PDB file of C-alpha atoms in Angstrom:
ATOM      1  CA  UNK A   1     108.364 127.817  66.846  1.00 66.00           C
ATOM      2  CA  UNK A   2     107.605 130.840  68.323  1.00 75.00           C
ATOM      3  CA  UNK A   3     108.298 131.736  71.538  1.00 71.00           C
ATOM      4  CA  UNK A   4     104.885 131.359  73.371  1.00 74.00           C
ATOM      5  CA  UNK A   5     105.111 127.591  71.747  1.00 69.00           C
ATOM      6  CA  UNK A   6     108.134 127.193  72.981  1.00 61.00           C
ATOM      7  CA  UNK A   7     107.302 127.992  76.372  1.00 66.00           C
ATOM      8  CA  UNK A   8     104.621 126.159  76.281  1.00 69.00           C
ATOM      9  CA  UNK A   9     106.539 123.149  75.179  1.00 59.00           C
ATOM     10  CA  UNK A  10     108.580 123.471  78.519  1.00 58.00           C
ATOM     11  CA  UNK A  11     105.774 123.223  80.335  1.00 60.00           C
ATOM     12  CA  UNK A  12     104.421 120.225  78.864  1.00 58.00           C
ATOM     13  CA  UNK A  13     108.183 118.579  79.101  1.00 60.00           C
ATOM     14  CA  UNK A  14     107.650 119.956  82.709  1.00 58.00           C
ATOM     15  CA  UNK A  15     104.754 118.126  83.660  1.00 58.00           C
ATOM     16  CA  UNK A  16     105.259 114.883  81.348  1.00 55.00           C
ATOM     17  CA  UNK A  17     108.272 114.833  83.674  1.00 55.00           C
ATOM     18  CA  UNK A  18     106.207 114.938  86.765  1.00 57.00           C
ATOM     19  CA  UNK A  19     103.731 111.616  85.045  1.00 58.00           C
ATOM     20  CA  UNK A  20     106.725 109.791  86.026  1.00 59.00           C
ATOM     21  CA  UNK A  21     104.952 109.810  89.994  1.00 63.00           C
ATOM     22  CA  UNK A  22     101.721 109.298  88.564  1.00 63.00           C
ATOM     23  CA  UNK A  23     102.849 106.625  86.626  1.00 57.00           C
ATOM     24  CA  UNK A  24     104.784 104.302  89.857  1.00 64.00           C
ATOM     25  CA  UNK A  25     101.699 104.795  91.891  1.00 62.00           C
ATOM     26  CA  UNK A  26     100.743 101.997  90.526  1.00 53.00           C
ATOM     27  CA  UNK A  27     102.374 100.467  93.211  1.00 56.00           C
ATOM     28  CA  UNK A  28      99.326 101.892  95.479  1.00 59.00           C
ATOM     29  CA  UNK A  29      96.532  99.800  93.916  1.00 59.00           C
ATOM     30  CA  UNK A  30      94.593  97.661  94.934  1.00 62.00           C
ATOM     31  CA  UNK A  31      93.027  93.757  93.673  1.00 64.00           C
ATOM     32  CA  UNK A  32      90.189  92.951  94.510  1.00 65.00           C
ATOM     33  CA  UNK A  33      91.230  88.768  96.021  1.00 61.00           C
ATOM     34  CA  UNK A  34      87.878  87.131  94.134  1.00 62.00           C
ATOM     35  CA  UNK A  35      87.827  89.150  90.883  1.00 66.00           C
ATOM     36  CA  UNK A  36      90.958  89.803  90.531  1.00 62.00           C
ATOM     37  CA  UNK A  37      90.610  93.085  89.005  1.00 66.00           C
ATOM     38  CA  UNK A  38      91.687  96.953  90.545  1.00 63.00           C
ATOM     39  CA  UNK A  39      89.498  98.007  93.233  1.00 65.00           C
ATOM     40  CA  UNK A  40      87.981 101.729  92.090  1.00 61.00           C
ATOM     41  CA  UNK A  41      88.036 103.961  95.471  1.00 56.00           C
ATOM     42  CA  UNK A  42      85.225 106.320  94.636  1.00 57.00           C
ATOM     43  CA  UNK A  43      87.586 109.847  95.984  1.00 67.00           C
ATOM     44  CA  UNK A  44      86.168 111.863  98.697  1.00 81.00           C
ATOM     45  CA  UNK A  45      86.914 115.637  99.080  1.00 83.00           C
ATOM     46  CA  UNK A  46      89.256 115.040 101.534  1.00 85.00           C
ATOM     47  CA  UNK A  47      90.396 111.752  99.903  1.00 79.00           C
ATOM     48  CA  UNK A  48      91.388 114.513  97.105  1.00 82.00           C
ATOM     49  CA  UNK A  49      92.655 117.135  98.738  1.00 89.00           C
ATOM     50  CA  UNK A  50      95.231 114.401 100.987  1.00 88.00           C
ATOM     51  CA  UNK A  51      96.243 113.373  97.343  1.00 86.00           C
ATOM     52  CA  UNK A  52      96.920 116.983  95.891  1.00 88.00           C
ATOM     53  CA  UNK A  53      99.044 117.312  99.724  1.00 91.00           C
ATOM     54  CA  UNK A  54     101.068 114.161  98.992  1.00 91.00           C
ATOM     55  CA  UNK A  55     102.242 115.017  95.624  1.00 90.00           C
ATOM     56  CA  UNK A  56     102.735 118.695  96.528  1.00 92.00           C
ATOM     57  CA  UNK A  57     105.172 118.186  99.470  1.00 95.00           C
ATOM     58  CA  UNK A  58     106.749 115.023  97.095  1.00 94.00           C
ATOM     59  CA  UNK A  59     107.487 117.304  94.509  1.00 93.00           C
ATOM     60  CA  UNK A  60     108.773 120.004  97.020  1.00 96.00           C
ATOM     61  CA  UNK A  61     110.675 117.461  99.616  1.00 97.00           C
ATOM     62  CA  UNK A  62     112.220 115.869  96.231  1.00 96.00           C
ATOM     63  CA  UNK A  63     113.528 119.809  94.761  1.00 96.00           C
ATOM     64  CA  UNK A  64     115.474 119.841  98.109  1.00 98.00           C
ATOM     65  CA  UNK A  65     117.425 116.237  97.770  1.00 98.00           C
ATOM     66  CA  UNK A  66     118.534 117.560  94.029  1.00 98.00           C
ATOM     67  CA  UNK A  67     119.847 120.973  96.556  1.00 98.00           C
ATOM     68  CA  UNK A  68     121.050 118.413  98.992  1.00 98.00           C
ATOM     69  CA  UNK A  69     122.734 116.203  96.429  1.00 98.00           C
ATOM     70  CA  UNK A  70     124.545 119.380  94.014  1.00 98.00           C
ATOM     71  CA  UNK A  71     125.826 120.046  98.359  1.00 98.00           C
ATOM     72  CA  UNK A  72     127.424 116.009  98.317  1.00 98.00           C
ATOM     73  CA  UNK A  73     129.504 116.669  95.305  1.00 98.00           C
ATOM     74  CA  UNK A  74     130.166 120.475  96.014  1.00 98.00           C
ATOM     75  CA  UNK A  75     131.843 119.734  99.487  1.00 98.00           C
ATOM     76  CA  UNK A  76     132.600 115.688  98.592  1.00 98.00           C
ATOM     77  CA  UNK A  77     130.723 114.881 101.590  1.00 98.00           C
ATOM     78  CA  UNK A  78     130.248 110.913 101.822  1.00 98.00           C
ATOM     79  CA  UNK A  79     126.490 109.257 102.802  1.00 98.00           C
ATOM     80  CA  UNK A  80     125.445 105.489 103.290  1.00 98.00           C
ATOM     81  CA  UNK A  81     121.405 105.128 104.208  1.00 98.00           C
ATOM     82  CA  UNK A  82     120.655 101.608 105.546  1.00 98.00           C
ATOM     83  CA  UNK A  83     117.188 100.819 104.894  1.00 98.00           C
ATOM     84  CA  UNK A  84     115.503  97.727 106.534  1.00 98.00           C
ATOM     85  CA  UNK A  85     112.480  96.315 108.246  1.00 96.00           C
ATOM     86  CA  UNK A  86     109.889  94.020 107.638  1.00 92.00           C
ATOM     87  CA  UNK A  87     108.927  92.489 103.757  1.00 90.00           C
ATOM     88  CA  UNK A  88     106.532  94.499 101.844  1.00 90.00           C
ATOM     89  CA  UNK A  89     107.024  97.673 104.414  1.00 93.00           C
ATOM     90  CA  UNK A  90     107.731  99.886 101.808  1.00 93.00           C
ATOM     91  CA  UNK A  91     111.639 100.495 101.730  1.00 95.00           C
ATOM     92  CA  UNK A  92     111.228 100.097  97.547  1.00 93.00           C
ATOM     93  CA  UNK A  93     108.847 103.005  97.396  1.00 92.00           C
ATOM     94  CA  UNK A  94     110.622 105.175  99.042  1.00 96.00           C
ATOM     95  CA  UNK A  95     113.713 104.372  97.861  1.00 97.00           C
ATOM     96  CA  UNK A  96     112.462 105.012  94.268  1.00 94.00           C
ATOM     97  CA  UNK A  97     110.895 108.468  95.228  1.00 95.00           C
ATOM     98  CA  UNK A  98     114.570 109.414  96.749  1.00 97.00           C
ATOM     99  CA  UNK A  99     116.572 108.246  93.660  1.00 97.00           C
ATOM    100  CA  UNK A 100     113.982 109.642  91.062  1.00 94.00           C
ATOM    101  CA  UNK A 101     115.371 112.505  90.014  1.00 94.00           C
ATOM    102  CA  UNK A 102     118.741 112.747  91.194  1.00 98.00           C
ATOM    103  CA  UNK A 103     121.974 111.353  89.718  1.00 98.00           C
ATOM    104  CA  UNK A 104     122.155 108.172  88.739  1.00 97.00           C
ATOM    105  CA  UNK A 105     126.139 108.953  89.507  1.00 97.00           C
ATOM    106  CA  UNK A 106     125.816 110.661  92.596  1.00 98.00           C
ATOM    107  CA  UNK A 107     123.106 108.665  93.688  1.00 98.00           C
ATOM    108  CA  UNK A 108     122.642 104.769  93.263  1.00 98.00           C
ATOM    109  CA  UNK A 109     121.342 101.773  94.596  1.00 98.00           C
ATOM    110  CA  UNK A 110     122.965  98.865  96.188  1.00 98.00           C
ATOM    111  CA  UNK A 111     120.774  95.521  96.533  1.00 96.00           C
ATOM    112  CA  UNK A 112     122.722  93.300  96.525  1.00 97.00           C
ATOM    113  CA  UNK A 113     121.391  89.073  95.641  1.00 93.00           C
ATOM    114  CA  UNK A 114     121.845  86.663  98.305  1.00 92.00           C
ATOM    115  CA  UNK A 115     125.718  85.185  97.977  1.00 94.00           C
ATOM    116  CA  UNK A 116     127.720  82.709  95.941  1.00 94.00           C
ATOM    117  CA  UNK A 117     130.072  80.209  97.044  1.00 95.00           C
ATOM    118  CA  UNK A 118     132.881  82.305  95.717  1.00 95.00           C
ATOM    119  CA  UNK A 119     131.041  85.628  99.180  1.00 95.00           C
ATOM    120  CA  UNK A 120     130.099  82.567 101.167  1.00 94.00           C
ATOM    121  CA  UNK A 121     134.316  82.050 102.009  1.00 95.00           C
ATOM    122  CA  UNK A 122     135.306  85.932 102.021  1.00 96.00           C
ATOM    123  CA  UNK A 123     135.273  88.390 105.395  1.00 97.00           C
ATOM    124  CA  UNK A 124     131.715  89.146 105.620  1.00 97.00           C
ATOM    125  CA  UNK A 125     131.867  92.707 105.756  1.00 98.00           C
ATOM    126  CA  UNK A 126     133.825  91.942 102.686  1.00 98.00           C
ATOM    127  CA  UNK A 127     131.340  91.720  99.182  1.00 97.00           C
ATOM    128  CA  UNK A 128     129.118  95.442 101.111  1.00 98.00           C
ATOM    129  CA  UNK A 129     133.227  97.193 100.919  1.00 98.00           C
ATOM    130  CA  UNK A 130     133.080  97.954  97.148  1.00 96.00           C
ATOM    131  CA  UNK A 131     129.934  99.806  97.012  1.00 98.00           C
ATOM    132  CA  UNK A 132     131.009 102.461  99.991  1.00 98.00           C
ATOM    133  CA  UNK A 133     130.726 105.708  98.095  1.00 98.00           C
ATOM    134  CA  UNK A 134     133.469 107.971  97.272  1.00 98.00           C
ATOM    135  CA  UNK A 135     134.002 111.336  97.804  1.00 98.00           C
ATOM    136  CA  UNK A 136     130.139 113.550  96.249  1.00 98.00           C
ATOM    137  CA  UNK A 137     128.466 109.927  96.242  1.00 98.00           C
ATOM    138  CA  UNK A 138     125.299 109.204  98.366  1.00 98.00           C
ATOM    139  CA  UNK A 139     124.910 105.116  98.240  1.00 98.00           C
ATOM    140  CA  UNK A 140     121.431 103.601  99.510  1.00 98.00           C
ATOM    141  CA  UNK A 141     121.516 100.161 100.181  1.00 98.00           C
ATOM    142  CA  UNK A 142     118.846  98.218  99.788  1.00 97.00           C
ATOM    143  CA  UNK A 143     119.158  95.988 102.829  1.00 95.00           C
ATOM    144  CA  UNK A 144     122.528  95.526 104.022  1.00 98.00           C
ATOM    145  CA  UNK A 145     125.270  94.144 106.380  1.00 98.00           C
ATOM    146  CA  UNK A 146     122.413  93.562 108.700  1.00 98.00           C
ATOM    147  CA  UNK A 147     121.185  90.968 106.906  1.00 97.00           C
ATOM    148  CA  UNK A 148     122.787  88.417 109.091  1.00 98.00           C
ATOM    149  CA  UNK A 149     120.854  90.316 112.104  1.00 98.00           C
ATOM    150  CA  UNK A 150     117.819  89.437 110.605  1.00 96.00           C
ATOM    151  CA  UNK A 151     117.236  86.956 108.002  1.00 95.00           C
ATOM    152  CA  UNK A 152     120.048  85.358 108.766  1.00 96.00           C
ATOM    153  CA  UNK A 153     119.247  84.576 111.860  1.00 97.00           C
ATOM    154  CA  UNK A 154     115.940  83.681 111.573  1.00 96.00           C
ATOM    155  CA  UNK A 155     116.406  81.488 108.563  1.00 95.00           C
ATOM    156  CA  UNK A 156     119.569  79.112 110.234  1.00 96.00           C
ATOM    157  CA  UNK A 157     121.897  80.588 107.418  1.00 95.00           C
ATOM    158  CA  UNK A 158     124.700  81.892 109.515  1.00 96.00           C
ATOM    159  CA  UNK A 159     126.455  79.907 113.152  1.00 97.00           C
ATOM    160  CA  UNK A 160     125.326  81.070 116.692  1.00 98.00           C
ATOM    161  CA  UNK A 161     128.985  82.352 117.319  1.00 98.00           C
ATOM    162  CA  UNK A 162     128.794  84.185 113.540  1.00 98.00           C
ATOM    163  CA  UNK A 163     126.009  85.720 114.683  1.00 98.00           C
ATOM    164  CA  UNK A 164     127.844  87.143 118.083  1.00 98.00           C
ATOM    165  CA  UNK A 165     130.705  87.974 116.241  1.00 98.00           C
ATOM    166  CA  UNK A 166     128.292  89.979 113.699  1.00 98.00           C
ATOM    167  CA  UNK A 167     127.536  92.142 116.718  1.00 98.00           C
ATOM    168  CA  UNK A 168     131.075  92.054 118.404  1.00 98.00           C
ATOM    169  CA  UNK A 169     132.381  93.337 114.612  1.00 98.00           C
ATOM    170  CA  UNK A 170     129.207  95.721 113.264  1.00 98.00           C
ATOM    171  CA  UNK A 171     129.525  98.652 115.793  1.00 98.00           C
ATOM    172  CA  UNK A 172     132.951  98.637 115.328  1.00 98.00           C
ATOM    173  CA  UNK A 173     132.832  98.727 111.260  1.00 98.00           C
ATOM    174  CA  UNK A 174     130.513 101.457 111.391  1.00 98.00           C
ATOM    175  CA  UNK A 175     133.059 103.780 113.668  1.00 98.00           C
ATOM    176  CA  UNK A 176     135.129 103.091 111.150  1.00 98.00           C
ATOM    177  CA  UNK A 177     133.565 104.104 108.363  1.00 98.00           C
ATOM    178  CA  UNK A 178     132.764 106.981 111.126  1.00 98.00           C
ATOM    179  CA  UNK A 179     135.841 107.998 111.739  1.00 98.00           C
ATOM    180  CA  UNK A 180     136.840 107.574 107.751  1.00 98.00           C
ATOM    181  CA  UNK A 181     134.734 110.738 106.527  1.00 98.00           C
ATOM    182  CA  UNK A 182     131.231 108.480 105.807  1.00 98.00           C
ATOM    183  CA  UNK A 183     128.446 109.634 107.055  1.00 98.00           C
ATOM    184  CA  UNK A 184     126.576 106.556 108.052  1.00 98.00           C
ATOM    185  CA  UNK A 185     122.090 106.534 108.146  1.00 98.00           C
ATOM    186  CA  UNK A 186     120.696 104.092 109.419  1.00 98.00           C
ATOM    187  CA  UNK A 187     116.144 103.029 108.805  1.00 98.00           C
ATOM    188  CA  UNK A 188     114.013 100.035 110.408  1.00 98.00           C
ATOM    189  CA  UNK A 189     110.685 100.458 108.577  1.00 97.00           C
ATOM    190  CA  UNK A 190     107.525  99.292 110.377  1.00 96.00           C
ATOM    191  CA  UNK A 191     104.060  98.540 109.876  1.00 94.00           C
ATOM    192  CA  UNK A 192     101.227  96.082 111.653  1.00 93.00           C
ATOM    193  CA  UNK A 193     101.191  92.329 111.319  1.00 92.00           C
ATOM    194  CA  UNK A 194      97.286  92.489 109.375  1.00 89.00           C
ATOM    195  CA  UNK A 195      99.084  95.120 107.044  1.00 90.00           C
ATOM    196  CA  UNK A 196     102.078  93.018 106.009  1.00 90.00           C
ATOM    197  CA  UNK A 197      99.054  90.105 105.545  1.00 87.00           C
ATOM    198  CA  UNK A 198      97.420  92.995 103.674  1.00 86.00           C
ATOM    199  CA  UNK A 199      99.907  93.875 101.005  1.00 86.00           C
ATOM    200  CA  UNK A 200     101.168  90.081 100.920  1.00 85.00           C
ATOM    201  CA  UNK A 201      97.644  89.494  99.775  1.00 85.00           C
ATOM    202  CA  UNK A 202      98.084  91.658  97.199  1.00 83.00           C
ATOM    203  CA  UNK A 203     100.787  90.646  95.700  1.00 82.00           C
ATOM    204  CA  UNK A 204      99.652  87.578  95.280  1.00 84.00           C
ATOM    205  CA  UNK A 205      96.268  88.581  93.575  1.00 80.00           C
ATOM    206  CA  UNK A 206      98.211  91.363  91.501  1.00 80.00           C
ATOM    207  CA  UNK A 207     100.430  90.355  88.141  1.00 81.00           C
ATOM    208  CA  UNK A 208     102.678  93.059  88.544  1.00 80.00           C
ATOM    209  CA  UNK A 209     103.019  92.358  91.857  1.00 81.00           C
ATOM    210  CA  UNK A 210     104.267  88.625  92.025  1.00 84.00           C
ATOM    211  CA  UNK A 211     107.322  88.543  90.902  1.00 84.00           C
ATOM    212  CA  UNK A 212     108.559  90.772  94.716  1.00 83.00           C
ATOM    213  CA  UNK A 213     106.806  87.600  96.264  1.00 84.00           C
ATOM    214  CA  UNK A 214     110.308  85.376  97.101  1.00 86.00           C
ATOM    215  CA  UNK A 215     110.049  82.314  99.105  1.00 86.00           C
ATOM    216  CA  UNK A 216     111.741  84.332 101.430  1.00 86.00           C
ATOM    217  CA  UNK A 217     109.163  86.954 102.091  1.00 86.00           C
ATOM    218  CA  UNK A 218     106.610  83.400 102.407  1.00 87.00           C
ATOM    219  CA  UNK A 219     107.899  81.981 105.472  1.00 90.00           C
ATOM    220  CA  UNK A 220     108.617  85.390 106.370  1.00 90.00           C
ATOM    221  CA  UNK A 221     104.841  85.485 107.439  1.00 91.00           C
ATOM    222  CA  UNK A 222     104.839  82.349 109.229  1.00 92.00           C
ATOM    223  CA  UNK A 223     108.459  83.781 111.112  1.00 95.00           C
ATOM    224  CA  UNK A 224     106.756  87.172 112.357  1.00 93.00           C
ATOM    225  CA  UNK A 225     107.538  86.264 115.668  1.00 96.00           C
ATOM    226  CA  UNK A 226     111.174  85.681 114.820  1.00 97.00           C
ATOM    227  CA  UNK A 227     111.826  87.942 112.732  1.00 96.00           C
ATOM    228  CA  UNK A 228     110.002  90.908 116.050  1.00 96.00           C
ATOM    229  CA  UNK A 229     112.585  89.553 118.535  1.00 97.00           C
ATOM    230  CA  UNK A 230     115.641  89.443 116.085  1.00 97.00           C
ATOM    231  CA  UNK A 231     114.803  92.815 114.880  1.00 97.00           C
ATOM    232  CA  UNK A 232     114.883  94.393 118.725  1.00 98.00           C
ATOM    233  CA  UNK A 233     118.195  92.250 119.276  1.00 98.00           C
ATOM    234  CA  UNK A 234     119.354  94.008 117.023  1.00 98.00           C
ATOM    235  CA  UNK A 235     118.055  97.759 117.128  1.00 98.00           C
ATOM    236  CA  UNK A 236     119.507  97.217 121.119  1.00 98.00           C
ATOM    237  CA  UNK A 237     122.551  95.988 119.589  1.00 98.00           C
ATOM    238  CA  UNK A 238     123.807  98.638 117.217  1.00 98.00           C
ATOM    239  CA  UNK A 239     121.588 101.092 118.550  1.00 98.00           C
ATOM    240  CA  UNK A 240     124.986 103.810 118.193  1.00 98.00           C
ATOM    241  CA  UNK A 241     126.041 106.917 118.758  1.00 98.00           C
ATOM    242  CA  UNK A 242     127.950 107.274 115.156  1.00 98.00           C
ATOM    243  CA  UNK A 243     125.628 105.430 113.577  1.00 98.00           C
ATOM    244  CA  UNK A 244     121.986 105.637 115.475  1.00 98.00           C
ATOM    245  CA  UNK A 245     119.109 103.563 114.042  1.00 98.00           C
ATOM    246  CA  UNK A 246     115.529 105.864 112.577  1.00 98.00           C
ATOM    247  CA  UNK A 247     112.867 104.117 112.634  1.00 98.00           C
ATOM    248  CA  UNK A 248     109.692 104.678 110.163  1.00 98.00           C
ATOM    249  CA  UNK A 249     105.921 103.721 111.135  1.00 97.00           C
ATOM    250  CA  UNK A 250     105.236 102.673 107.738  1.00 95.00           C
ATOM    251  CA  UNK A 251     101.567 101.720 107.811  1.00 93.00           C
ATOM    252  CA  UNK A 252     100.167 104.240 105.948  1.00 93.00           C
ATOM    253  CA  UNK A 253     102.439 104.577 103.094  1.00 92.00           C
ATOM    254  CA  UNK A 254     102.315 108.284 101.409  1.00 92.00           C
ATOM    255  CA  UNK A 255     103.112 109.429 104.789  1.00 95.00           C
ATOM    256  CA  UNK A 256     106.098 106.871 105.241  1.00 96.00           C
ATOM    257  CA  UNK A 257     107.832 107.996 101.993  1.00 95.00           C
ATOM    258  CA  UNK A 258     107.415 112.600 102.960  1.00 97.00           C
ATOM    259  CA  UNK A 259     108.418 111.072 106.616  1.00 98.00           C
ATOM    260  CA  UNK A 260     111.145 109.051 105.524  1.00 98.00           C
ATOM    261  CA  UNK A 261     112.641 112.069 102.837  1.00 98.00           C
ATOM    262  CA  UNK A 262     112.273 114.724 105.342  1.00 98.00           C
ATOM    263  CA  UNK A 263     113.969 113.528 108.033  1.00 98.00           C
ATOM    264  CA  UNK A 264     116.896 112.444 105.691  1.00 98.00           C
ATOM    265  CA  UNK A 265     117.145 115.821 104.766  1.00 98.00           C
ATOM    266  CA  UNK A 266     117.112 117.174 108.616  1.00 98.00           C
ATOM    267  CA  UNK A 267     120.243 114.552 108.446  1.00 98.00           C
ATOM    268  CA  UNK A 268     122.537 117.124 106.182  1.00 98.00           C
ATOM    269  CA  UNK A 269     123.856 120.743 106.458  1.00 98.00           C
ATOM    270  CA  UNK A 270     123.336 121.001 103.222  1.00 98.00           C
ATOM    271  CA  UNK A 271     122.614 124.899 101.251  1.00 98.00           C
ATOM    272  CA  UNK A 272     122.085 125.711  98.346  1.00 97.00           C
ATOM    273  CA  UNK A 273     125.024 125.860  96.204  1.00 97.00           C
ATOM    274  CA  UNK A 274     124.749 128.402  93.047  1.00 94.00           C
ATOM    275  CA  UNK A 275     125.491 127.829  89.612  1.00 92.00           C
ATOM    276  CA  UNK A 276     125.959 130.007  86.886  1.00 93.00           C
ATOM    277  CA  UNK A 277     123.707 130.617  85.026  1.00 94.00           C
ATOM    278  CA  UNK A 278     123.326 128.556  81.951  1.00 92.00           C
ATOM    279  CA  UNK A 279     122.376 129.917  78.295  1.00 93.00           C
ATOM    280  CA  UNK A 280     121.449 127.319  75.898  1.00 90.00           C
ATOM    281  CA  UNK A 281     124.248 128.713  72.537  1.00 94.00           C
ATOM    282  CA  UNK A 282     122.990 128.476  68.993  1.00 93.00           C
ATOM    283  CA  UNK A 283     123.149 125.615  66.506  1.00 91.00           C
ATOM    284  CA  UNK A 284     125.989 125.153  64.103  1.00 94.00           C
ATOM    285  CA  UNK A 285     124.794 125.766  60.616  1.00 94.00           C
ATOM    286  CA  UNK A 286     127.338 124.289  57.706  1.00 94.00           C
ATOM    287  CA  UNK A 287     126.532 123.882  54.455  1.00 93.00           C
ATOM    288  CA  UNK A 288     128.345 120.488  53.179  1.00 94.00           C
ATOM    289  CA  UNK A 289     126.454 118.764  55.977  1.00 94.00           C
ATOM    290  CA  UNK A 290     123.512 116.792  54.773  1.00 94.00           C
ATOM    291  CA  UNK A 291     121.503 114.293  56.875  1.00 93.00           C
ATOM    292  CA  UNK A 292     121.607 111.013  55.908  1.00 94.00           C
ATOM    293  CA  UNK A 293     117.748 109.166  56.330  1.00 95.00           C
ATOM    294  CA  UNK A 294     117.404 106.620  58.794  1.00 96.00           C
ATOM    295  CA  UNK A 295     116.558 103.569  56.942  1.00 96.00           C
ATOM    296  CA  UNK A 296     112.718 102.147  56.803  1.00 95.00           C
ATOM    297  CA  UNK A 297     113.651  98.734  58.019  1.00 96.00           C
ATOM    298  CA  UNK A 298     115.469  99.410  61.702  1.00 97.00           C
ATOM    299  CA  UNK A 299     112.756 101.777  62.427  1.00 97.00           C
ATOM    300  CA  UNK A 300     111.019 100.888  65.406  1.00 96.00           C
ATOM    301  CA  UNK A 301     106.931 101.205  64.264  1.00 95.00           C
ATOM    302  CA  UNK A 302     104.457 102.868  65.846  1.00 95.00           C
ATOM    303  CA  UNK A 303     101.751 101.260  66.885  1.00 94.00           C
ATOM    304  CA  UNK A 304     100.501 104.144  69.760  1.00 95.00           C
TER     305      UNK A 304
END
């Protein structure tokens, strides 16, 4: 392979990596509820321009996230990022774009299931504490201890006493995290009643998205106003200087992703960390080495 072919191959690999984002755009497709087929929109020139701008900004912001990651590792910073919000508000989409090009050993997602019988007898915050970051780590909570202020309150999974105790404890818990050197950043994703309804219908009729719908999601539609009241109380009682809430307007998914990532980057005084120049070493060859053939029966058939 000559130098020109090598450069062409490197370019191809780079573009192939960016195609990952295009594949993820399947999440944004819309299904006709009658025919159950993907709705194909004829893109206007304005829509095409917006799409180009979205990808250009997303890739630029993701490059900044890589710099942020290097700075976190270099300085030993510890970060917790909490994502809360309405069901189908776009939390998962922005989390995927944040971690997409980062090292999973540095930046990881904690998405805890419902507590089991043993966990229900623990101190409420106990199962979350084990997921907190050490030096040089970022942890993204896809829902968090704020379940108690939202779904547990609305669905009756906690008592009035437990609910009030939570509001007494959580500000001090987060102040303790801040005193220990953990930066806590909290996002609430907000969408309209109409937009959530449309997204739920899309999930119902899309086989690739039906797994996202749980009985709790469906019940949240019915109890929209109760969830609104719970959210308002939560924001009012847990918005503290050490860990303030930030509201992301999520009706436009793409803009919400860009706005959230842009804001996240502004929350830390990161700088680009210098790295030594990387030189790929020459491969060593040994006359006494003979590569063994791979048994045909263990090779995955090439259907494509």
